Coordinates of C-alpha atoms in Angstrom, one line a residue:
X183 CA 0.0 0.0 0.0
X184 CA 1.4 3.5 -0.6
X185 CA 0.6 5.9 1.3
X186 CA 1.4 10.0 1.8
X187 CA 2.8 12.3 4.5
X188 CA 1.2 15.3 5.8
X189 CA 1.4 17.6 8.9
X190 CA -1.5 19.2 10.7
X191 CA -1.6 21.6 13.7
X192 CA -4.5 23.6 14.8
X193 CA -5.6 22.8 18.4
X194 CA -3.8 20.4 20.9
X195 CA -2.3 17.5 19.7
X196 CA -4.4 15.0 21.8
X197 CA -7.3 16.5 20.3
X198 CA -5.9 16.8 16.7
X199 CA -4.6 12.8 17.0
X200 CA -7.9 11.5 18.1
X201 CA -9.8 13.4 14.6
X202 CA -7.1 12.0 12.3
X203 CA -6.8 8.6 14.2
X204 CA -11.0 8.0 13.7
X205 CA -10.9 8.5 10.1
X206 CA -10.8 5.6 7.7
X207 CA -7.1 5.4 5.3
X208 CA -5.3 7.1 8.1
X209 CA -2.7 4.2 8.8
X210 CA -0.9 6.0 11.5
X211 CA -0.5 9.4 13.3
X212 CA 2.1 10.8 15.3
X213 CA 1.6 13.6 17.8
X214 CA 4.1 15.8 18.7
X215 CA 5.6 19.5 17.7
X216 CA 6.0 21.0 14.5
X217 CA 8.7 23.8 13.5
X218 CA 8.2 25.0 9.8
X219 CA 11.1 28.1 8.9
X220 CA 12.0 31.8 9.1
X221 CA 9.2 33.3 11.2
X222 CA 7.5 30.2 12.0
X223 CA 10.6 28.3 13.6
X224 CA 9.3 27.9 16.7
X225 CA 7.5 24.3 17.9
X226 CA 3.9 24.3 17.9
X227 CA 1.5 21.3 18.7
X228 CA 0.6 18.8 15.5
X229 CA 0.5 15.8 14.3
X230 CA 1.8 14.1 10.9
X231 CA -0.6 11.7 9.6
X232 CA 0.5 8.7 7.2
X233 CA -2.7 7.9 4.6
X234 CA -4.0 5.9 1.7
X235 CA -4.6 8.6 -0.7
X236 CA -6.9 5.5 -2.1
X237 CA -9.3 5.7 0.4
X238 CA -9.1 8.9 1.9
X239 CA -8.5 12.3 -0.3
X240 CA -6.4 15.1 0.9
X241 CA -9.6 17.3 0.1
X242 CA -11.3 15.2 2.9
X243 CA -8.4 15.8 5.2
X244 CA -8.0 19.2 4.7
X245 CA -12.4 19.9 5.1
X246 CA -11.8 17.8 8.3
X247 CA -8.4 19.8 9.5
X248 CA -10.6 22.7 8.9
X249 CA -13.8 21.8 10.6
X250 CA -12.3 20.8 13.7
X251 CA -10.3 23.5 14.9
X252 CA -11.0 27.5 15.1
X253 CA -9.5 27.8 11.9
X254 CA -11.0 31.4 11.1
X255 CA -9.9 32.9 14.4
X256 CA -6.9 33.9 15.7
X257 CA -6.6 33.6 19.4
X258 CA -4.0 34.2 22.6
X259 CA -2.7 30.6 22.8
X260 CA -2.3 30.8 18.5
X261 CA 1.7 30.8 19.4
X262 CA 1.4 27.3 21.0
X263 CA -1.7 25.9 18.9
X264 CA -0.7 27.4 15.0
X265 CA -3.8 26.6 12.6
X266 CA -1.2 25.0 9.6
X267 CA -0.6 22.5 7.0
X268 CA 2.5 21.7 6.8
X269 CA 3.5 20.2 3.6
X270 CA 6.9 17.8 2.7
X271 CA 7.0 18.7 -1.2
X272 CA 6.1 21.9 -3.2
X273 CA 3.6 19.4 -5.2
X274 CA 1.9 19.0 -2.5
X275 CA 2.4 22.4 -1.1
X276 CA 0.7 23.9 -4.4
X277 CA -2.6 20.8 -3.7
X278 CA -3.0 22.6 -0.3
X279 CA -3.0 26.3 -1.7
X280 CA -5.2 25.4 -4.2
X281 CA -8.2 23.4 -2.1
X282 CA -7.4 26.3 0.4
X283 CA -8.7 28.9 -2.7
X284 CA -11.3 26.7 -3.5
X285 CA -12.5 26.4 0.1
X286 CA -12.0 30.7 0.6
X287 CA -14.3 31.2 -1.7
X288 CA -17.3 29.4 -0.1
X289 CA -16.9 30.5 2.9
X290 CA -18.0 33.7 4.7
X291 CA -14.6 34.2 7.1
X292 CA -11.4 33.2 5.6
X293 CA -9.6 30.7 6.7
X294 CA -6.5 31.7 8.9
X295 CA -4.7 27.9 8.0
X296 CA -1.4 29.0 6.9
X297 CA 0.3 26.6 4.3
X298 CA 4.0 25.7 5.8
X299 CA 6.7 23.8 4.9
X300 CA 7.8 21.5 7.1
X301 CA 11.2 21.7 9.0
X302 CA 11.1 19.6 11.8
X303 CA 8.8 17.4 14.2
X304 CA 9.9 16.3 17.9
X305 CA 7.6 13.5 18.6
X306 CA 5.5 13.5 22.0
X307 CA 6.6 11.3 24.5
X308 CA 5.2 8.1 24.4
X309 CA 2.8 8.0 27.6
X310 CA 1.1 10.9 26.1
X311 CA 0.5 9.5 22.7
X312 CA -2.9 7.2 21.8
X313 CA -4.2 9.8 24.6
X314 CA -8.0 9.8 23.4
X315 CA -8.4 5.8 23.0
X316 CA -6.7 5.3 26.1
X317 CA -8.4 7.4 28.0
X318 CA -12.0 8.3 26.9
X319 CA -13.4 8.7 29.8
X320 CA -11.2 11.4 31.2
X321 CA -12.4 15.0 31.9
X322 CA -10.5 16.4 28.7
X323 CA -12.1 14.2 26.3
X324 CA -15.3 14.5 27.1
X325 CA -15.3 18.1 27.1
X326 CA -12.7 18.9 24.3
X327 CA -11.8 15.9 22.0
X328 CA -15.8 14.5 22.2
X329 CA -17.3 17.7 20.5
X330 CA -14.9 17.5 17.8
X331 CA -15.2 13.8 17.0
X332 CA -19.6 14.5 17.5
X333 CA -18.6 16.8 14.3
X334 CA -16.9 14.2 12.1
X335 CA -19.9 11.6 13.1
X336 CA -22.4 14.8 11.8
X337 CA -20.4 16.0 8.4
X338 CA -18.8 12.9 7.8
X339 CA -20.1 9.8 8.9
X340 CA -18.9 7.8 5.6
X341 CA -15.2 8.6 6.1
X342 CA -15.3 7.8 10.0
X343 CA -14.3 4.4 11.5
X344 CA -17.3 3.7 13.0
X345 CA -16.0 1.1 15.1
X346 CA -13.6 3.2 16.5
X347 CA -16.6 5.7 17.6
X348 CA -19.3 3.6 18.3
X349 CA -19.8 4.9 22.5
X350 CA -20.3 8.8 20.3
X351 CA -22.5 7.1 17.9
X352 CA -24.9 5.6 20.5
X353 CA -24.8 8.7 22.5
X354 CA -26.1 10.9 19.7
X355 CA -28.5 8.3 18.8
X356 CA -30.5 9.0 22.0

């Protein structure tokens, strides 16, 4: 199977992972901190995501990226949680820009997503990783990672593992 790279930051990484990790063709995520260059050196949360571009699109990815984050607002924590892509080749760099165009021009507030390339990525350490599926009962999730998974389960139900989600997918059903 062949799959791609791509890099996603936005909101924490726990809450980030457990989006991508829920999603059918993602093959593997990997939370962690992301530096992209020149005035966006510094580490900020993300995730890379491996993923069968057979089964899942990078359109899909992207609409997902963008739907579960506050990805037309710029807030104080922005420095620690910066809404980006972050691409490995200017191919795919130039895929990004141009569903980010596409997307623009639908919407009513533009999207702040910057498009980065990416630099380098310090992986989390490991008791902090899988934090979602190893702990869904926690505070945290319920509050933050639950409302953002509820989404996916709304817009996009076909591209969601619903095995994976299946204590969400009861609770809306009541």
């Amino acid at each position: 199977m062949e799959t791609e790279i791509i890099g996603f930051g936005g909101g924490c990484h726990w809450c980030t992972e457990a989006v991508f990790q829920s999603l059918k063709g993602v093959v593997s995520v990997a939370q962690g901190y992301i530096a992209s260059n020149h005035e966006n050196s510094s580490f900020s949360e993300g995730v890379y995501i491996d993923y069968n571009p057979k089964t899942v699109n990078l359109q899909l990815l992207i609409n997902v990226h963008l739907l579960t984050h506050k990805s037309t607002k710029n807030h104080s924590m922005r420095y620690k949680y910066r809404s980006a892509i972050y691409t490995f080749s200017q191919i795919q760099r130039t895929k990004v820009e141009t569903i980010l165009v596409e997307l623009n021009k639908n919407k009513g507030d533009d999207y702040i997503t910057e498009v980065l390339d990416i630099e380098t990525f310090k992986a989390s350490n490991e008791e902090i990783t899988n934090y979602y599926y190893s702990n869904p009962e926690k505070p945290f999730c319920k509050t933050f990672i639950n409302p953002k998974l509820t989404l996916l389960l709304k817009y996009y139900s076909d591209a969601v593992d619903l095995d994976k989600l299946s204590h969400l997918k009861l609770a809306l059903a009541l």
